[in-house]
Amino acid sequence: MDKKLVVSSSPHIRSIESVQSVMTDVLIALFPVALMAVLLFGYQALLTMVISVATAMLVEAAWLRKRDIFGDGSAAVTGLLFAMILPPAPPWWLVVVGAAASIIIGKQVFGGIGYNIFNPALVGRAVIVMSWGGHVAGRVWSPPQPFAFGADVSAVTTATPLADQGEALAVSLTNLFIGNVAGCLGETSALALLLGGAWLYYKGHIDWRIPGGYIGTVFLMGALFGGGFYNGHLMTGLFHVLAGGVMLGALYMATDMVTSPVTPKGKLIFGIGCGLITMMIRLYGSLPEGVTYAILLMNAITPIIDNYTVPRQFGGVKKNA
Amino acid sequence: MGSTVFKGGVHPDYNKEITATMAVSPMKPPSKVVIPLQQHIGAPCEPLEGIEVGSEVKRGQKIADSTGFVSAPIHSSVSGKILAIGPYNHPLGSVLPAITIEPDGEDRWDESIKPGGDMENLSAADIRNIVREAGIVGMGGATFPAHVKLTPPAEKPIDVVVINGAECEPYLTADHRVMLEQPEEIVFGLKAIMKVLNADKAVIGIEDNKADAIRVLEKAIEGEENISIAHLHTKYPQGAEKMLIQVTTGRVVPAGGLPMDVGVVNFNVGTAIAINDAIREGKPLTERVVTVTGSGINRPANLLVRVGTLVSEVIEACGGMKESTMKLIVGGPMMGKAQVNDDIPVIKGTSGILALTDQDMYLAESSPCIRCAKCLDGCPMFLSPTGIAQFAEFEKYGDAEKLHAMDCFECGCCSYVCPSKIPLTQWIRIAKAEITKAKKK
């Protein structure tokens, strides 16, 4: 026989899923969130997202010296997620600097996709919060103007419900759930976030343990230690789940594959840890919100969590610790 | 009964419909046979006295054997003249000693071939001896000598026999066809196994994508109180022994242990038929059903093929191989072995011959691990394939062992699901080989 055959190690068939298809699924999951952001915050939200995604993709393509700017899709995901954690109408240069920092400091300096330790979008946010805090803290938040696409939302500003108890008592749980409150672009609508999260769960890209552990812990701590200021203890727990970035963080940031544990037990520990730190910052820290630092801190100990939670193999004996 | 679904595993495209409805047909006698002296796990055989180049042999005549206990004798699958004894390509990837025989076209059976007698008159030792002398090995592909499994140590009594009709490998339909066509033989072989082991229960596990086989076998066991059929959820690797035993008996084989540690042995449906043939007709194992399929095969089929037939002749009998064929595989697409060429013989464990084109395969460059954990979710042994693979890549084999690399049975699920297309199974194989090497030192 003269024909040359491919000889390689089994298995000889592979699933059609690729890094690109996974990233595309994440983009699809973010679609309802992005749509809600535009409905609530108008054209400025759309502009912020477009600038952020374009910057992230271009910076990554330039760094990797590749012409294919979409590539594996991970830069687009980082860019979109970074936009989601910005105020509705930030200055354009802040978006550019932050998105570029996400890609370069958050990802490429570690060796690119798969090697980064911290969630790239959150690194970008940490950079701008530390450098230009005035644009993302205090009474800079624009209240949403539903269905007013062309309005300048930045004309009026307020504080977020988490930063100001008076503001918190003024919003109903329904509005918190739908997202009709001041806050970051993508964090306000629990409804849209849950829709996208359900899609990611259906596609098998996220495990219940991280969001479950995270949201569960936030609820419990909010109910137990939140002071019950929001119509009683249980409602206060629910308020802490729906207000601020917990839903966005738990469903899209903490579940980032690269920077979270791979073991089932590790994922649960990671989720609970994120919840604990978030609530400690919110309740006892000097910042109104703690999602960014909670996830970044847990990212740092992800390898340790993985090391200590190696699953028992099939038929393995229980270790007497 | 435990859970009827095992944890982990994957759902590949099965592509069994290509050959599932094709009845087994005997392939025309080959122009020569090349019979390797090692077709089983264990000690290789040596040619018997008088078996040398030029000597005449008959069909079913024993031509090679070993004094080792874990071994199985080899028989001629044709009558004819020995052309050569020497090294030949082997489907498991090396060059091993083999006996080449040119058939005389008369297919004369050896005089020793005669029925073993009624099962009632046969003792356990008689049956065990018949199985050994017939050279029967596990026909699902593992090729472990059957008589060894029928000889468990006294301290490990067997109470349940599990028959593997799962056939979870995509493309393959050989077991499916024999279940449809020879149910009575399977049940007879199973009863012989139960008698030898003094086992009082048996379960035949069949995946639910073979509903017709389940119906046929349920009919065949009517009135047999000790035998039941387990309808198995279709998922790869359902036919792996540990997963099969868990879902059919609820018992968990300990890590590093054997089925007999939990009172179970398991046999493939094809092995049960081979045992039936040896007892009732005195026939040794010299032919088997092979599924020849894949989009590179012109006329896919389930063929009854003589052991030693060259793969090139089998493919010729199926209308030849298409020019677009990229991979030639002996076995299934998940655990089978890719071949360098088609000049290799069919052996006792050859369940399938696949010619795959780019229609069947999705080839892509591998990229860095994104830690998605899909390999951990897919691993039926609950290992961390990506962790073991990374240690293997950096030659940290001790750390790979701590992640239980040796428990991997190379089902291929991790490589299959990996979105980064990392050859995880291959890295784990390397780790296993290095760990074993370090232990031998």
Coordinates of C-alpha atoms in Angstrom, one line a residue, chain B residues 6-396:
Chain B
F6 CA -22.4 6.0 35.7
K7 CA -20.9 9.4 36.5
G8 CA -18.8 11.0 33.8
G9 CA -18.5 9.8 30.2
V10 CA -19.3 11.4 26.9
H11 CA -21.9 11.2 24.1
P12 CA -20.0 11.0 20.8
D13 CA -21.7 10.5 17.4
Y14 CA -22.3 6.8 17.3
N15 CA -22.5 6.2 13.6
K16 CA -23.7 2.7 14.2
E17 CA -26.5 3.0 11.7
I18 CA -24.0 2.4 8.9
T19 CA -23.8 -1.3 9.7
A20 CA -26.3 -2.0 12.4
T21 CA -28.8 -3.6 10.1
M22 CA -26.3 -5.7 8.1
A23 CA -26.4 -9.4 9.0
V24 CA -23.0 -11.0 9.7
S25 CA -21.7 -12.7 6.5
P26 CA -18.7 -15.0 6.3
M27 CA -15.9 -13.5 4.4
K28 CA -14.5 -15.6 1.5
P29 CA -11.5 -17.6 2.6
P30 CA -8.4 -15.5 2.5
S31 CA -5.4 -16.1 0.2
K32 CA -3.1 -16.3 3.2
V33 CA -3.3 -16.0 6.9
V34 CA -0.7 -14.5 9.3
I35 CA -1.3 -15.8 12.8
P36 CA 0.6 -13.9 15.5
L37 CA 1.9 -15.9 18.4
Q38 CA 0.7 -13.3 20.8
Q39 CA -2.9 -12.4 20.5
H40 CA -3.6 -12.1 24.2
I41 CA -2.5 -10.5 27.4
G42 CA 0.2 -12.7 29.0
A43 CA 3.0 -15.0 27.9
P44 CA 3.5 -15.3 24.1
C45 CA 3.1 -18.7 22.5
E46 CA 5.9 -20.9 20.9
P47 CA 5.2 -23.0 17.8
L48 CA 4.5 -26.6 18.8
E49 CA 6.8 -29.4 17.8
G50 CA 6.4 -30.3 14.2
I51 CA 5.2 -26.8 13.3
E52 CA 7.8 -25.6 10.9
V53 CA 8.1 -24.0 7.5
G54 CA 6.6 -26.5 4.9
S55 CA 4.5 -28.5 7.3
E56 CA 0.9 -29.1 6.7
V57 CA -1.7 -28.0 9.1
K58 CA -5.5 -28.4 9.3
R59 CA -8.2 -26.0 10.3
G60 CA -8.6 -25.8 14.1
Q61 CA -5.3 -27.6 14.7
K62 CA -3.3 -26.2 17.7
I63 CA -0.1 -24.7 16.3
A64 CA 1.4 -22.8 19.2
D65 CA 1.1 -22.8 23.0
S66 CA 2.8 -21.6 26.1
T67 CA 3.5 -23.2 29.5
G68 CA 2.6 -19.9 31.2
F69 CA -0.8 -19.9 33.0
V70 CA -1.8 -16.5 31.7
S71 CA -1.7 -17.3 28.0
A72 CA -3.9 -18.8 25.4
P73 CA -3.0 -21.3 22.7
I74 CA -3.1 -20.4 19.0
H75 CA -4.9 -22.5 16.3
S76 CA -4.7 -22.5 12.5
S77 CA -7.7 -20.9 11.0
V78 CA -7.3 -22.7 7.7
S79 CA -6.0 -26.0 6.3
G80 CA -2.8 -25.5 4.3
K81 CA 1.0 -25.3 4.3
I82 CA 3.2 -23.1 6.6
L83 CA 5.0 -20.6 4.4
A84 CA 7.0 -18.8 7.1
I85 CA 7.5 -18.4 10.8
G86 CA 8.9 -15.0 11.8
P87 CA 8.3 -11.4 12.6
Y88 CA 5.3 -9.7 11.1
N89 CA 3.4 -6.4 11.6
H90 CA 1.1 -6.6 14.6
P91 CA -2.1 -4.5 15.0
L92 CA -1.0 -3.5 18.5
G93 CA 1.8 -1.5 16.9
S94 CA 4.9 -3.6 16.9
V95 CA 6.5 -6.4 14.9
L96 CA 6.0 -9.8 16.6
P97 CA 6.5 -13.5 15.6
A98 CA 3.8 -15.0 13.5
I99 CA 3.1 -18.1 11.5
T100 CA 2.1 -17.5 7.9
I101 CA 0.0 -20.2 6.3
E102 CA -1.1 -20.6 2.7
P103 CA -4.6 -22.2 2.5
D104 CA -5.0 -25.3 0.4
G105 CA -8.6 -24.3 -0.3
E106 CA -10.0 -27.5 1.2
D107 CA -10.7 -26.2 4.7
R108 CA -10.2 -29.7 6.2
W109 CA -11.0 -29.7 9.9
D110 CA -8.5 -31.2 12.4
E111 CA -9.5 -34.6 13.8
S112 CA -9.4 -33.2 17.3
I113 CA -12.5 -31.1 16.6
K114 CA -15.4 -32.9 18.2
P115 CA -18.2 -31.8 20.6
G116 CA -17.2 -31.7 24.2
G117 CA -20.3 -33.5 25.4
D118 CA -23.4 -32.5 27.4
M119 CA -23.0 -29.8 29.8
E120 CA -24.5 -32.0 32.6
N121 CA -21.6 -34.5 32.2
L122 CA -18.9 -31.8 32.2
S123 CA -17.3 -30.8 35.4
A124 CA -16.1 -27.2 36.1
A125 CA -12.6 -28.4 35.5
D126 CA -13.6 -30.0 32.2
I127 CA -15.2 -26.8 31.0
R128 CA -12.2 -24.7 32.1
N129 CA -9.9 -27.0 30.2
I130 CA -12.1 -26.9 27.1
V131 CA -12.0 -23.0 27.2
R132 CA -8.2 -23.0 27.7
E133 CA -7.6 -25.5 24.9
A134 CA -9.8 -23.5 22.6
G135 CA -7.6 -20.5 23.0
I136 CA -10.5 -18.2 24.1
V137 CA -9.6 -14.7 25.1
G138 CA -11.8 -11.6 25.9
M139 CA -13.2 -10.7 22.6
G140 CA -14.2 -7.1 23.4
G141 CA -10.7 -6.1 22.7
A142 CA -8.9 -6.7 26.0
T143 CA -7.9 -10.2 25.0
F144 CA -7.4 -11.5 28.5
P145 CA -7.3 -15.3 28.5
A146 CA -10.8 -16.5 29.5
H147 CA -9.8 -19.6 31.4
V148 CA -7.8 -17.4 33.8
K149 CA -11.0 -15.4 34.6
L150 CA -12.7 -18.8 35.1
T151 CA -10.1 -19.7 37.8
P152 CA -10.6 -17.2 40.6
P153 CA -8.6 -17.7 43.8
A154 CA -10.5 -19.6 46.5
E155 CA -10.7 -16.5 48.7
K156 CA -12.5 -14.5 46.0
P157 CA -15.8 -16.4 45.3
I158 CA -17.8 -15.1 42.3
D159 CA -21.5 -14.8 42.7
V160 CA -22.4 -12.6 39.7
V161 CA -21.4 -13.0 36.1
V162 CA -21.8 -9.8 34.0
I163 CA -22.1 -10.2 30.2
N164 CA -21.0 -7.1 28.3
G165 CA -23.4 -6.3 25.5
A166 CA -23.0 -2.6 25.9
E167 CA -20.8 -2.1 22.8
C168 CA -20.3 1.6 23.7
E169 CA -17.5 2.2 21.1
P170 CA -18.9 4.3 18.2
Y171 CA -19.2 2.7 14.8
L172 CA -18.9 -0.9 16.0
T173 CA -21.8 -3.2 15.6
A174 CA -20.2 -6.7 15.8
D175 CA -21.6 -7.4 19.3
H176 CA -25.0 -5.9 18.3
R177 CA -25.2 -8.3 15.4
V178 CA -24.2 -11.4 17.3
M179 CA -26.7 -10.6 20.0
L180 CA -29.4 -10.5 17.4
E181 CA -28.2 -13.5 15.5
Q182 CA -26.9 -15.9 18.2
P183 CA -28.8 -15.2 21.4
E184 CA -29.2 -18.9 22.3
E185 CA -25.4 -19.4 22.0
I186 CA -24.8 -16.4 24.3
V187 CA -27.1 -17.9 26.9
F188 CA -25.5 -21.3 26.6
G189 CA -22.0 -19.9 27.0
L190 CA -23.1 -17.8 29.9
K191 CA -24.6 -20.9 31.7
A192 CA -21.3 -22.7 31.2
I193 CA -19.5 -19.8 32.8
M194 CA -21.9 -19.7 35.7
K195 CA -21.4 -23.4 36.2
V196 CA -17.6 -23.2 36.3
L197 CA -17.7 -20.3 38.8
N198 CA -20.7 -21.6 40.7
A199 CA -22.2 -18.2 40.4
D200 CA -25.9 -18.0 41.1
K201 CA -26.7 -14.8 39.2
A202 CA -26.0 -13.3 35.9
V203 CA -26.7 -9.9 34.2
I204 CA -26.5 -9.2 30.5
G205 CA -25.9 -5.4 30.1
I206 CA -27.0 -3.8 26.8
E207 CA -27.1 -0.2 25.9
D208 CA -30.6 1.1 25.2
N209 CA -29.7 2.2 21.7
K210 CA -29.9 -1.6 20.8
A211 CA -33.5 -2.1 21.7
D212 CA -33.9 -5.0 19.2
A213 CA -31.0 -6.8 20.9
I214 CA -32.6 -6.3 24.3
R215 CA -35.9 -7.8 23.0
V216 CA -34.2 -10.8 21.4
L217 CA -32.1 -11.6 24.5
E218 CA -35.1 -11.1 26.8
K219 CA -36.8 -13.7 24.8
A220 CA -33.8 -16.0 24.9
I221 CA -33.6 -15.9 28.8
E222 CA -37.3 -16.6 29.3
G223 CA -37.6 -19.2 32.1
E224 CA -34.1 -18.5 33.3
E225 CA -34.6 -17.2 36.8
N226 CA -31.0 -16.4 37.5
I227 CA -30.3 -14.4 34.4
S228 CA -31.5 -10.8 33.8
I229 CA -31.0 -8.1 31.2
A230 CA -29.9 -4.7 32.3
H231 CA -31.1 -1.8 30.0
L232 CA -28.1 0.5 30.1
H233 CA -28.2 4.2 29.4
T234 CA -26.3 4.9 26.1
K235 CA -23.1 6.6 27.1
Y236 CA -19.5 6.0 26.4
P237 CA -17.6 4.2 28.1
Q238 CA -20.6 2.1 29.4
G239 CA -18.9 -1.1 28.4
A240 CA -15.7 -0.4 30.5
E241 CA -15.7 -3.1 33.1
K242 CA -15.8 -0.9 36.2
M243 CA -18.6 1.2 34.8
L244 CA -20.5 -1.8 33.6
I245 CA -20.2 -3.6 36.9
Q246 CA -21.3 -0.5 38.8
V247 CA -24.5 0.0 36.8
T248 CA -25.4 -3.7 36.5
T249 CA -24.7 -4.8 40.1
G250 CA -24.3 -1.6 42.1
R251 CA -20.8 -2.8 43.2
V252 CA -17.8 -0.6 42.9
V253 CA -14.5 -2.2 41.9
P254 CA -11.8 -0.8 44.2
A255 CA -9.1 1.4 42.7
G256 CA -6.3 -0.8 41.4
G257 CA -8.5 -3.9 42.0
L258 CA -10.2 -6.4 39.8
P259 CA -13.9 -7.3 39.3
M260 CA -13.3 -10.5 41.3
D261 CA -12.6 -8.3 44.4
V262 CA -16.3 -7.6 44.4
G263 CA -17.4 -11.1 43.5
V264 CA -17.9 -10.4 39.8
V265 CA -16.4 -11.5 36.5
N266 CA -17.4 -10.1 33.2
F267 CA -17.3 -11.5 29.7
N268 CA -18.1 -10.0 26.3
V269 CA -21.0 -11.5 24.4
G270 CA -18.6 -12.7 21.7
T271 CA -16.6 -14.5 24.3
A272 CA -19.7 -16.3 25.6
I273 CA -20.4 -17.4 22.0
A274 CA -16.8 -18.7 21.6
I275 CA -17.2 -20.7 24.8
N276 CA -20.5 -22.1 23.4
D277 CA -18.7 -23.1 20.2
A278 CA -15.9 -24.8 22.1
I279 CA -18.2 -26.8 24.3
R280 CA -20.8 -27.8 21.8
E281 CA -18.8 -28.2 18.6
G282 CA -15.3 -28.5 19.9
K283 CA -14.2 -25.5 17.8
P284 CA -11.3 -23.4 18.9
L285 CA -11.3 -19.7 18.5
T286 CA -10.2 -19.2 14.9
E287 CA -12.7 -16.7 13.5
R288 CA -14.6 -13.7 14.8
V289 CA -17.1 -11.0 13.7
V290 CA -15.4 -7.8 12.6
T291 CA -17.3 -4.5 11.8
V292 CA -15.6 -2.9 8.8
T293 CA -16.9 0.6 8.5
G294 CA -16.2 4.3 8.4
S295 CA -16.7 6.8 5.6
G296 CA -13.5 5.5 3.9
I297 CA -14.9 2.0 3.3
N298 CA -16.8 1.6 0.1
R299 CA -19.1 -1.2 1.2
P300 CA -19.2 -1.3 5.1
A301 CA -20.1 -4.7 6.5
N302 CA -20.1 -7.0 9.5
L303 CA -17.9 -9.9 8.4
L304 CA -17.1 -13.3 10.0
V305 CA -13.3 -13.2 9.5
R306 CA -10.7 -15.9 10.0
V307 CA -8.0 -15.0 12.5
G308 CA -4.9 -14.1 10.6
T309 CA -6.6 -12.6 7.6
L310 CA -4.8 -9.5 6.5
V311 CA -6.7 -6.2 6.9
S312 CA -5.9 -5.4 3.3
E313 CA -7.9 -8.4 2.2
V314 CA -10.8 -7.6 4.6
I315 CA -11.0 -4.1 3.2
E316 CA -10.8 -5.5 -0.4
A317 CA -13.8 -7.8 0.5
C318 CA -15.6 -4.6 1.4
G319 CA -15.1 -2.9 -1.9
G320 CA -11.8 -1.3 -1.0
M321 CA -10.8 1.9 0.8
K322 CA -11.5 5.4 -0.5
E323 CA -8.6 7.7 -1.6
S324 CA -9.8 10.2 1.0
T325 CA -9.1 7.8 3.9
M326 CA -6.9 9.6 6.5
K327 CA -6.8 7.0 9.3
L328 CA -7.0 3.3 9.4
I329 CA -7.9 2.0 12.8
V330 CA -8.1 -1.4 14.3
G331 CA -10.7 -1.4 17.1
G332 CA -13.1 1.5 17.8
P333 CA -12.5 5.2 17.3
M334 CA -12.1 5.9 21.0
M335 CA -9.7 3.2 22.1
G336 CA -8.6 1.6 18.8
K337 CA -5.1 1.8 17.4
A338 CA -4.2 3.8 14.3
Q339 CA -2.2 1.7 11.8
V340 CA 0.7 2.7 9.6
N341 CA -0.5 0.4 6.8
D342 CA -3.0 -2.3 6.0
D343 CA -0.5 -5.2 6.0
I344 CA -1.6 -6.4 9.4
P345 CA -3.5 -9.5 10.5
V346 CA -6.9 -9.6 12.2
I347 CA -6.4 -11.1 15.6
K348 CA -8.7 -12.6 18.3
G349 CA -9.4 -9.1 19.8
T350 CA -10.1 -7.3 16.5
S351 CA -13.6 -6.0 16.9
G352 CA -13.5 -3.4 14.1
I353 CA -11.6 -2.1 11.1
L354 CA -12.3 1.6 10.5
A355 CA -11.2 3.8 7.6
L356 CA -11.9 7.3 8.7
T357 CA -11.9 10.4 6.4
D358 CA -12.2 14.0 7.4
Q359 CA -16.0 13.5 7.5
D360 CA -15.6 11.4 10.6
M361 CA -12.8 13.3 12.2
Y362 CA -12.4 16.9 13.4
L363 CA -8.8 17.7 13.3
A364 CA -7.5 20.9 14.9
E365 CA -4.3 22.2 16.4
S366 CA -4.2 22.1 20.2
S367 CA -4.1 25.3 22.2
P368 CA -3.4 26.1 25.8
C369 CA -5.7 24.6 28.5
I370 CA -8.4 27.0 29.5
R371 CA -9.1 25.0 32.6
C372 CA -12.8 24.5 31.6
A373 CA -12.8 21.3 33.7
K374 CA -14.7 19.4 31.0
C375 CA -12.1 16.6 31.2
L376 CA -12.8 16.2 34.9
D377 CA -16.5 16.1 34.3
G378 CA -16.0 13.5 31.5
C379 CA -13.6 11.2 33.3
P380 CA -15.4 8.1 34.4
M381 CA -12.6 7.4 36.9
F382 CA -13.0 11.0 38.5
L383 CA -9.4 11.9 37.7
S384 CA -8.0 15.3 36.7
P385 CA -6.8 14.6 33.2
T386 CA -5.6 18.2 32.7
G387 CA -3.6 18.0 35.9
I388 CA -2.0 14.7 35.0
A389 CA -1.2 15.9 31.5
Q390 CA 0.5 19.1 32.8
F391 CA 2.6 17.1 35.1
A392 CA 3.5 14.7 32.3
E393 CA 4.4 17.6 30.0
F394 CA 6.9 18.8 32.7
E395 CA 8.1 15.3 33.4
K396 CA 6.9 15.4 37.0

